[in-house]
Short mmCIF file of N, CA and C in Angstrom, two decimals:
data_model
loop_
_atom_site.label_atom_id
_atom_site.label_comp_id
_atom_site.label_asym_id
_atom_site.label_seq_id
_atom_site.Cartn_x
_atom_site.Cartn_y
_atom_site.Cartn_z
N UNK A 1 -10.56 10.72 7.14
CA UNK A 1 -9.62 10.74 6.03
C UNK A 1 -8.22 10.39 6.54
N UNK A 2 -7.73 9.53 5.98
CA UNK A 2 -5.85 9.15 6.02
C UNK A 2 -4.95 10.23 5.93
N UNK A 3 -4.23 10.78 6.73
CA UNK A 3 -3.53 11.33 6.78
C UNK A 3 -2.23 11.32 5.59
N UNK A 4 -1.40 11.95 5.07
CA UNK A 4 -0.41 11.92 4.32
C UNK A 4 0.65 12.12 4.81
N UNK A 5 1.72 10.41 4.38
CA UNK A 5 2.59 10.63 5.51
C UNK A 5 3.65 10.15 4.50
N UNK A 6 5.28 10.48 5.34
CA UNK A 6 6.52 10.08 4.51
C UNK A 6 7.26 9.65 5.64
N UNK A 7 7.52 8.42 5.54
CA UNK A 7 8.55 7.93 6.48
C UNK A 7 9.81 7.83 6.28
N UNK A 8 10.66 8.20 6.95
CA UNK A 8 12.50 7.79 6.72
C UNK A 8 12.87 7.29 7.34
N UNK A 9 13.18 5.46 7.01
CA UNK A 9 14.11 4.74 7.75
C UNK A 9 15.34 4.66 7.05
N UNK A 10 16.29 4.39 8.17
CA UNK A 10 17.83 3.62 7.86
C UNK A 10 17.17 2.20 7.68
N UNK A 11 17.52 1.61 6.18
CA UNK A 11 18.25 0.09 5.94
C UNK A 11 19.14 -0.51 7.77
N UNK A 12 19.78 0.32 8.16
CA UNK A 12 20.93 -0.14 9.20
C UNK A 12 21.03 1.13 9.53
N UNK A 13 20.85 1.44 11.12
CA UNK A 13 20.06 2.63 11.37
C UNK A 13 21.88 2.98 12.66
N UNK A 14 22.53 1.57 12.39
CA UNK A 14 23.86 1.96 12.94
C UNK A 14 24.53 2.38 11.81
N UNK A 15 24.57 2.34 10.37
CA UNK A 15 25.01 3.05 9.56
C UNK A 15 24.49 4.89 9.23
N UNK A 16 23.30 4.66 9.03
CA UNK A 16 22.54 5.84 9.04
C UNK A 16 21.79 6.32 10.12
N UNK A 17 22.43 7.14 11.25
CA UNK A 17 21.63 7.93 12.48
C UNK A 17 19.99 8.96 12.21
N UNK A 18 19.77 8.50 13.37
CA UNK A 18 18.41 9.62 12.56
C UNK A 18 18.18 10.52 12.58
N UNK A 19 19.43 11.37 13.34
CA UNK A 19 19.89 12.67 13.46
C UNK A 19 20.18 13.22 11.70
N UNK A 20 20.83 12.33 11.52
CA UNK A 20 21.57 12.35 9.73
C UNK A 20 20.52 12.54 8.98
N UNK A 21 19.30 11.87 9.32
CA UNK A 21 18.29 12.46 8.44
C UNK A 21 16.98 13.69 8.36
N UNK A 22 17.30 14.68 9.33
CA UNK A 22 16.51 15.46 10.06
C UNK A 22 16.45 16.27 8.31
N UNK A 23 17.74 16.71 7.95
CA UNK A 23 17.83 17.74 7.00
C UNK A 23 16.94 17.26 5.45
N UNK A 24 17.00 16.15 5.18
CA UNK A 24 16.36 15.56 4.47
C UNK A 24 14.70 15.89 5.06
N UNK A 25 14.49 15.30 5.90
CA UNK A 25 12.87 15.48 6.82
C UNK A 25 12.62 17.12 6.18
N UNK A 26 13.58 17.62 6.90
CA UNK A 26 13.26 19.57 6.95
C UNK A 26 12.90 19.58 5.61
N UNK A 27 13.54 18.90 4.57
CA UNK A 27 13.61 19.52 2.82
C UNK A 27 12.04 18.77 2.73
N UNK A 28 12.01 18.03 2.74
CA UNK A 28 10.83 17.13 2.13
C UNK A 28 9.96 17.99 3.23
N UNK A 29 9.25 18.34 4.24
CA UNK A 29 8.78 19.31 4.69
C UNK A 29 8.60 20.44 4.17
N UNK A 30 9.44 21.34 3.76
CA UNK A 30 9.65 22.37 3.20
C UNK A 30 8.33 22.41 1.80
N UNK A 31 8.97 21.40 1.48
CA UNK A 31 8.26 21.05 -0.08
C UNK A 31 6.83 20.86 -0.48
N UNK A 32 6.72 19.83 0.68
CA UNK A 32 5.31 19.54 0.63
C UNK A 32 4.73 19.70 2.47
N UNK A 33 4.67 20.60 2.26
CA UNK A 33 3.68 21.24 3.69
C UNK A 33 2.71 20.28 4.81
N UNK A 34 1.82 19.87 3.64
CA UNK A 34 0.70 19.39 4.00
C UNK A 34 1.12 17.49 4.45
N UNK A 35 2.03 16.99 4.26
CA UNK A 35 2.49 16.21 4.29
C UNK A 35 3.10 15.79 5.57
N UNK A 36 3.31 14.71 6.32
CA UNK A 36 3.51 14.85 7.94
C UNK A 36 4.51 14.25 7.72
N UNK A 37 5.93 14.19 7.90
CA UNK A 37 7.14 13.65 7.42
C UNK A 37 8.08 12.99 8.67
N UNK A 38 7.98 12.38 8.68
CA UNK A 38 8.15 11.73 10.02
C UNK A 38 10.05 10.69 9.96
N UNK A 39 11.09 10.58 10.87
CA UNK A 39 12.13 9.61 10.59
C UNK A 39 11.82 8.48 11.85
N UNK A 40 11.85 7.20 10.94
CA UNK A 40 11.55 6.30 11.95
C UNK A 40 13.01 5.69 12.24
N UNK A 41 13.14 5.56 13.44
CA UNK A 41 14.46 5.03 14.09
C UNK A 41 14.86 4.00 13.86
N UNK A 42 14.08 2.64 13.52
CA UNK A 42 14.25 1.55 13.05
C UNK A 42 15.26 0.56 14.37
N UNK A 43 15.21 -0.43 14.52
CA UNK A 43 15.89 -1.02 14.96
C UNK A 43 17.54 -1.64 14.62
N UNK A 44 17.97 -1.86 15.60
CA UNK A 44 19.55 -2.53 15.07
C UNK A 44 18.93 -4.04 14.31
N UNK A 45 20.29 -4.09 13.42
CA UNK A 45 19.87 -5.90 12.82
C UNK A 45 20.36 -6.36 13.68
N UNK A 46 20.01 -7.70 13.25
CA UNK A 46 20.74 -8.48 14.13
C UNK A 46 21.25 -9.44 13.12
N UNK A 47 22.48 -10.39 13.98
CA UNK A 47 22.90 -11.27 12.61
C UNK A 47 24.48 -10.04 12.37
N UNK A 48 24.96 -10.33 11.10
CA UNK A 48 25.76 -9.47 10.39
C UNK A 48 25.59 -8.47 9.65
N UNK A 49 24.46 -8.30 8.88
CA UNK A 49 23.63 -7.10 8.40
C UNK A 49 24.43 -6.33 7.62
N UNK A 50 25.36 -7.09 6.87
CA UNK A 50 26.54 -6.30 6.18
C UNK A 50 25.77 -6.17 4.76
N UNK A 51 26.10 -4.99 3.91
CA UNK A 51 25.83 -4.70 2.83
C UNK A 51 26.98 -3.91 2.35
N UNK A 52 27.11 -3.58 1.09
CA UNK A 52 27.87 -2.58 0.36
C UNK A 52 27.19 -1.41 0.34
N UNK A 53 25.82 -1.42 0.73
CA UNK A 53 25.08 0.03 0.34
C UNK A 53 24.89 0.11 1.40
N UNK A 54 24.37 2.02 1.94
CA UNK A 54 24.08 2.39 3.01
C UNK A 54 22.66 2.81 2.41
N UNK A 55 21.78 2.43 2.90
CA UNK A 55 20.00 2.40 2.53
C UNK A 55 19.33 3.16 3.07
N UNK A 56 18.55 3.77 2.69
CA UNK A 56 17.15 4.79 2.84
C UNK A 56 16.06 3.99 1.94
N UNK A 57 15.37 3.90 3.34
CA UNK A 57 13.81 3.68 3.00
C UNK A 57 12.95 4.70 3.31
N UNK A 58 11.72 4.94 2.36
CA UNK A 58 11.09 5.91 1.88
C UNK A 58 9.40 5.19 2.20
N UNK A 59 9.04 5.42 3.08
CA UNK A 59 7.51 5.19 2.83
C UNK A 59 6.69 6.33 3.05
N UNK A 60 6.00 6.30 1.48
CA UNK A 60 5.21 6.97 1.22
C UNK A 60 3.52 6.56 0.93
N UNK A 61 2.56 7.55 1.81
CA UNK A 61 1.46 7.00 1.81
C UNK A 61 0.89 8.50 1.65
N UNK A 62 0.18 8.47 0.53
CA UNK A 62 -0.39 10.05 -0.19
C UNK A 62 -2.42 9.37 -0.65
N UNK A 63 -3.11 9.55 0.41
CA UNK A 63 -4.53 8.51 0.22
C UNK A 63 -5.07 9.89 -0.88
N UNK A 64 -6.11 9.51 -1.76
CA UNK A 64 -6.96 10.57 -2.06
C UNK A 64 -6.22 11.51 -2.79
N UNK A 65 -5.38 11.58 -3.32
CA UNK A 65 -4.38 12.54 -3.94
C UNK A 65 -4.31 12.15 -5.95
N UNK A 66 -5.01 12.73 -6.65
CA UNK A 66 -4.71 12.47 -7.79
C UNK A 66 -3.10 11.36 -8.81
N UNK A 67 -3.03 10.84 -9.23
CA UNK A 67 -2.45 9.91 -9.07
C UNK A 67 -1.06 10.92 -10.28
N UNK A 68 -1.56 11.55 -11.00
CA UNK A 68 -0.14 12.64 -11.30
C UNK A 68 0.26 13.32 -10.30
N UNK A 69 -0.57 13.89 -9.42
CA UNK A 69 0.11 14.42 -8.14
C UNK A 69 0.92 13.61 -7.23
N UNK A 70 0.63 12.26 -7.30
CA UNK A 70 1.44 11.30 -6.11
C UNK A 70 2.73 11.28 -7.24
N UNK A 71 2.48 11.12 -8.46
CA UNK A 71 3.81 10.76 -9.21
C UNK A 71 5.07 12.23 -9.25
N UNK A 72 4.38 13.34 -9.37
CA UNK A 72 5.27 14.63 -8.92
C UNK A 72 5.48 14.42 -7.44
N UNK A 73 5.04 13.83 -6.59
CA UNK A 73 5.45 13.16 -4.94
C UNK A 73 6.56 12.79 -5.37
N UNK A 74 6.31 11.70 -5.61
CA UNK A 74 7.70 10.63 -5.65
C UNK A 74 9.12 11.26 -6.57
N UNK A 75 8.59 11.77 -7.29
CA UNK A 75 9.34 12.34 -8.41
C UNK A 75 10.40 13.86 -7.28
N UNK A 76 9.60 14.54 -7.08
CA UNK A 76 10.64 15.42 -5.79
C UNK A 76 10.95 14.74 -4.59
N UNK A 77 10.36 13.71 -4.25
CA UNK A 77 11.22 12.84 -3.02
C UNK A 77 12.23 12.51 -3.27
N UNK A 78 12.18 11.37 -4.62
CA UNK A 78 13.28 11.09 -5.68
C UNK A 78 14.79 11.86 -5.07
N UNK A 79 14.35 13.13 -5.86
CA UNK A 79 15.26 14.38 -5.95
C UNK A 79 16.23 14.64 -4.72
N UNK A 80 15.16 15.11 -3.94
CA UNK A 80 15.52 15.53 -2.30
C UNK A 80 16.11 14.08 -2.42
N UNK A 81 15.93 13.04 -1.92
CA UNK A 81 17.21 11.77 -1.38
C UNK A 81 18.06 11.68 -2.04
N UNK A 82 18.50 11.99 -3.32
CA UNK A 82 19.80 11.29 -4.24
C UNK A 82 20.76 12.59 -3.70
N UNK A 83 19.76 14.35 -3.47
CA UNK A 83 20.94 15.15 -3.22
C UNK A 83 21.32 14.51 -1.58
N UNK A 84 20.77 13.92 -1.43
CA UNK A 84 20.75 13.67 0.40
C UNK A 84 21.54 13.19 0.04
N UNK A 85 21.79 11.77 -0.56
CA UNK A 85 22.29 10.79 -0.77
C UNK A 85 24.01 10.79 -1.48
N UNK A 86 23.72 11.89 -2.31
CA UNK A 86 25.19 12.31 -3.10
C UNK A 86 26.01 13.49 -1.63
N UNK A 87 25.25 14.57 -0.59
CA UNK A 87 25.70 14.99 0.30
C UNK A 87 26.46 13.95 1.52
N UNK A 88 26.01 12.72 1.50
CA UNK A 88 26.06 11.56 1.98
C UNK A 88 28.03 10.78 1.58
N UNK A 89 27.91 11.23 0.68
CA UNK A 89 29.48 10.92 -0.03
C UNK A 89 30.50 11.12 0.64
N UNK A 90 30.49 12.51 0.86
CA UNK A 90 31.73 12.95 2.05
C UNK A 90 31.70 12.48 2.68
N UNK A 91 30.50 11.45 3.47
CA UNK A 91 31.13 11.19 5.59
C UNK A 91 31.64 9.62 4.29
N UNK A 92 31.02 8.71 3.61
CA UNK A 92 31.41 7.40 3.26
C UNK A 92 31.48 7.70 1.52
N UNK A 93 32.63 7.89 1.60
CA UNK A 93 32.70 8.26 -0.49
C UNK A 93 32.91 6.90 -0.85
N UNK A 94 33.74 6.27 -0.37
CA UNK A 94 33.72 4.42 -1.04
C UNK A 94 32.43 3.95 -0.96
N UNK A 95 31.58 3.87 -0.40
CA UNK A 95 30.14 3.33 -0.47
C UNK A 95 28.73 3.51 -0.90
N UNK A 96 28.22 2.75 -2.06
CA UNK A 96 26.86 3.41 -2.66
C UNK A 96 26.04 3.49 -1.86
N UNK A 97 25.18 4.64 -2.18
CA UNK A 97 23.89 4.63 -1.74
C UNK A 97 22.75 4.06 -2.23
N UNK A 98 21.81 3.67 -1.36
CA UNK A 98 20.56 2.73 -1.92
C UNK A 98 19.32 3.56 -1.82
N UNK A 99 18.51 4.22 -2.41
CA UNK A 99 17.33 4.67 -1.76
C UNK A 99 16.14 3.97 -2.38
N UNK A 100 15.25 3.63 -1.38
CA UNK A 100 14.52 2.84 -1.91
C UNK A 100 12.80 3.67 -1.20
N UNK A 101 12.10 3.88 -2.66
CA UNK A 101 10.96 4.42 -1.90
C UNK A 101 9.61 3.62 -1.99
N UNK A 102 8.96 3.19 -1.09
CA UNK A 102 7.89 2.61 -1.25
C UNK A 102 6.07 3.06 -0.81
N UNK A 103 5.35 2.40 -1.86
CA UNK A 103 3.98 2.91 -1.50
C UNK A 103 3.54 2.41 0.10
N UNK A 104 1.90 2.82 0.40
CA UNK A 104 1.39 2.09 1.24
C UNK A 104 0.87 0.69 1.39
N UNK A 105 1.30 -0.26 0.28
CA UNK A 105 0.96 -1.28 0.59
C UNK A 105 2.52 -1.91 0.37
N UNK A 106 3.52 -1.20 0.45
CA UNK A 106 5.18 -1.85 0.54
C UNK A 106 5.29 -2.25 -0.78
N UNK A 107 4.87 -1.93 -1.68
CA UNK A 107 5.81 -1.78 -3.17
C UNK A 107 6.21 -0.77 -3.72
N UNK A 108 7.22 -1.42 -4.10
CA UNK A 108 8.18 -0.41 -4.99
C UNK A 108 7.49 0.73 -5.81
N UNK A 109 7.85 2.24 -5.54
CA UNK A 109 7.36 2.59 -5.84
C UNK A 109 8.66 3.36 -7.16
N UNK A 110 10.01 3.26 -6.52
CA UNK A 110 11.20 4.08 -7.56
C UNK A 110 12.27 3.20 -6.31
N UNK A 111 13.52 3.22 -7.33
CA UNK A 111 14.40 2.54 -6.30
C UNK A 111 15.86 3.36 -7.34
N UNK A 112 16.82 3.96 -6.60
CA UNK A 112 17.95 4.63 -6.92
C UNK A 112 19.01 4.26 -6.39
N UNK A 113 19.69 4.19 -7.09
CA UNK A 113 21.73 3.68 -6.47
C UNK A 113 22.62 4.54 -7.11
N UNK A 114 22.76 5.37 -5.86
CA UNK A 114 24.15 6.88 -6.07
C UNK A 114 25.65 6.09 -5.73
N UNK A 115 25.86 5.83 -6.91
CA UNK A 115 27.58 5.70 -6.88
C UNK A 115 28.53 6.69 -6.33
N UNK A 116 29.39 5.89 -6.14
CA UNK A 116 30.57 6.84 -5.24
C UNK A 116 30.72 8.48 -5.93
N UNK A 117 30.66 8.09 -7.50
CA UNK A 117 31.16 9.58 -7.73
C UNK A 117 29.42 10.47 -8.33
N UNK A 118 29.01 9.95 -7.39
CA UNK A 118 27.52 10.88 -7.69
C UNK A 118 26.33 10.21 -8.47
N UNK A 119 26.87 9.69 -9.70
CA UNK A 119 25.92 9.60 -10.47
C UNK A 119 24.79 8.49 -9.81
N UNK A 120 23.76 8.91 -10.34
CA UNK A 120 22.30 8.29 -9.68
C UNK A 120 21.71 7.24 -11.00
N UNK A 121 22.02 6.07 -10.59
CA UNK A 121 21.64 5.44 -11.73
C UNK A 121 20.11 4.77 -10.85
N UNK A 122 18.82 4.83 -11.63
CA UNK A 122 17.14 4.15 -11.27
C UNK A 122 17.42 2.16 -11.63
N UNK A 123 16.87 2.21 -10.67
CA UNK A 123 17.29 0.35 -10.71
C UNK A 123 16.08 -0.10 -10.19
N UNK A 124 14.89 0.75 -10.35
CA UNK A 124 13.37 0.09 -10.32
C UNK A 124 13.30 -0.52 -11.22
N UNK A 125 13.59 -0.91 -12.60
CA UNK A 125 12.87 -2.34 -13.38
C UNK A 125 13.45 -3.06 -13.02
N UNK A 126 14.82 -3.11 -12.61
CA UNK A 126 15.58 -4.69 -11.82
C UNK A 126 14.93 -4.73 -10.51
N UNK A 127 14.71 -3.88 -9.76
CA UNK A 127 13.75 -4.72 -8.12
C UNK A 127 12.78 -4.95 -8.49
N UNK A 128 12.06 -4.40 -9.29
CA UNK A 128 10.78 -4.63 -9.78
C UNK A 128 10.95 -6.42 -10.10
N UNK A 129 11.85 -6.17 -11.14
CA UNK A 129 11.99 -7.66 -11.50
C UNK A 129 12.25 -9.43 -10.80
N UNK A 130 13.15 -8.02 -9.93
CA UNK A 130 13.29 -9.40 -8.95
C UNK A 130 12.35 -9.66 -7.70
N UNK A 131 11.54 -8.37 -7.27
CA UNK A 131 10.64 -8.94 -6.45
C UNK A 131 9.67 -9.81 -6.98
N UNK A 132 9.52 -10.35 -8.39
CA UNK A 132 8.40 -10.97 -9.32
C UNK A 132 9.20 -11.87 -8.86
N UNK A 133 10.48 -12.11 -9.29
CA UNK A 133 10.50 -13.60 -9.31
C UNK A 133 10.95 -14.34 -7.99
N UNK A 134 10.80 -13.42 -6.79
CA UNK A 134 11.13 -14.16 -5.39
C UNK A 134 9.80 -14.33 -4.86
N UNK A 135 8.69 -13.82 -5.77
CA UNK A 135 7.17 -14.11 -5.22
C UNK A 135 6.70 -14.87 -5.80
N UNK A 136 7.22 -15.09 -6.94
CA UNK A 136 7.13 -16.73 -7.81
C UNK A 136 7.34 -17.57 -7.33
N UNK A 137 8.86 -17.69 -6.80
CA UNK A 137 9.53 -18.39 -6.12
C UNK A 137 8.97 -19.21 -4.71
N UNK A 138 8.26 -18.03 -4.15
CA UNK A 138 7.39 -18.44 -2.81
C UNK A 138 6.44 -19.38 -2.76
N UNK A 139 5.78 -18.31 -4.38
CA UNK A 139 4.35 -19.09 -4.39
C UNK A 139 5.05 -20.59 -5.12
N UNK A 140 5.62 -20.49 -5.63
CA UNK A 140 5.94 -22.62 -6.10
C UNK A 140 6.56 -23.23 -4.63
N UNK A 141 7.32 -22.37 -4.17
CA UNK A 141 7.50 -23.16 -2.29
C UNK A 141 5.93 -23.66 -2.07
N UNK A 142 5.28 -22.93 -1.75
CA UNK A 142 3.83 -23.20 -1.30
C UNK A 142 3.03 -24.18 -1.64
N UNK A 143 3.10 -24.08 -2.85
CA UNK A 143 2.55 -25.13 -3.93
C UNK A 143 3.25 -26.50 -3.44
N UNK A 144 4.68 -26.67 -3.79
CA UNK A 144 5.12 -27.95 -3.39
C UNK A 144 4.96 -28.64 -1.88
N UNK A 145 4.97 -27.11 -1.03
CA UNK A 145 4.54 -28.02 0.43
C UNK A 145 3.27 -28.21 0.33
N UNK A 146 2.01 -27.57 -0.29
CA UNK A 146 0.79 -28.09 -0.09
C UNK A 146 0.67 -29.52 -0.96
N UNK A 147 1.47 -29.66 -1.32
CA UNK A 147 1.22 -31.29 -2.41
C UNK A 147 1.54 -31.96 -1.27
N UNK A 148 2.98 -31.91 -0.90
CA UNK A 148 3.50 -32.65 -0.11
C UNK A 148 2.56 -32.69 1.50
N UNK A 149 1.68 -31.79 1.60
CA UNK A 149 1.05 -32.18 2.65
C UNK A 149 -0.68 -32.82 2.33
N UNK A 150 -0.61 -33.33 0.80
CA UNK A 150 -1.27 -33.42 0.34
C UNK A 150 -2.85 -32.53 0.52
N UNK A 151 -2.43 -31.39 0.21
CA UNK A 151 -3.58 -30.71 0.35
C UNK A 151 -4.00 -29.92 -1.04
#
């Protein structure tokens, strides 16, 4: 049987330390016991890697678990990161937060953006939306190079 696991990366792991996220780990622990909650260190970018948001990624992989139960998952993960995320204000109050949580096969599973003065506005039907149309996008790339390679 698959184990049940929650991962926490930094987006930019020189913005977000993974010390910074232990307390988050502890809460989401706390909560769900049975759950192995793990912070992955992630690598530096490379390049410029500049954003306006400071990002949390969320992977969540709950196998065998009734599918209202994975949705009360996500639904208190949710929770636990936006207070993470609004506690997050004080060290950078000019800068939103991004939390982005995803299933085990890397889709979107809820995606949240905590503005400077707290409020948590859900911006899963816009990623939602736009990951449709950058996989559209791919698949007509594909399409036109397989013509062009006449295949």
């Amino acid at each position: 049987m698959s184990a049940k696991t929650i991962g926490l990366a930094p987006g930019n792991p020189l913005d977000i330390r993974p010390t910074e996220l232990q307390d988050l780990a502890d809460a989401l622990r706390w909560e769900l016991p049975d759950v192995d909650v793990t912070v992955i260190e992630g690598e530096p970018p490379t390049g410029y890697g500049v954003t306006a948001f400071e990002i949390l990624n969320i992977f969540v992989s709950l196998p065998s678990v009734p599918h209202d139960v994975a949705v009360a998952a996500v639904t208190l993960i949710t929770t636990k990161a936006v207070d993470w995320a609004r506690r997050r204000l004080k060290k950078s109050p000019l800068r939103p937060k991004r939390v982005a949580i995803y299933g085990p096969n890397q889709e979107i599973l809820k995606t949240v953006r905590v503005d400077p003065g707290g409020e948590a506005v859900d911006t899963t039907e816009d990623d939602l939306e736009e990951r449709a149309s950058f996989e559209l996008y791919l698949e007509q790339q594909r399409a036109e190079e397989a013509k062009r390679q006449g295949r």
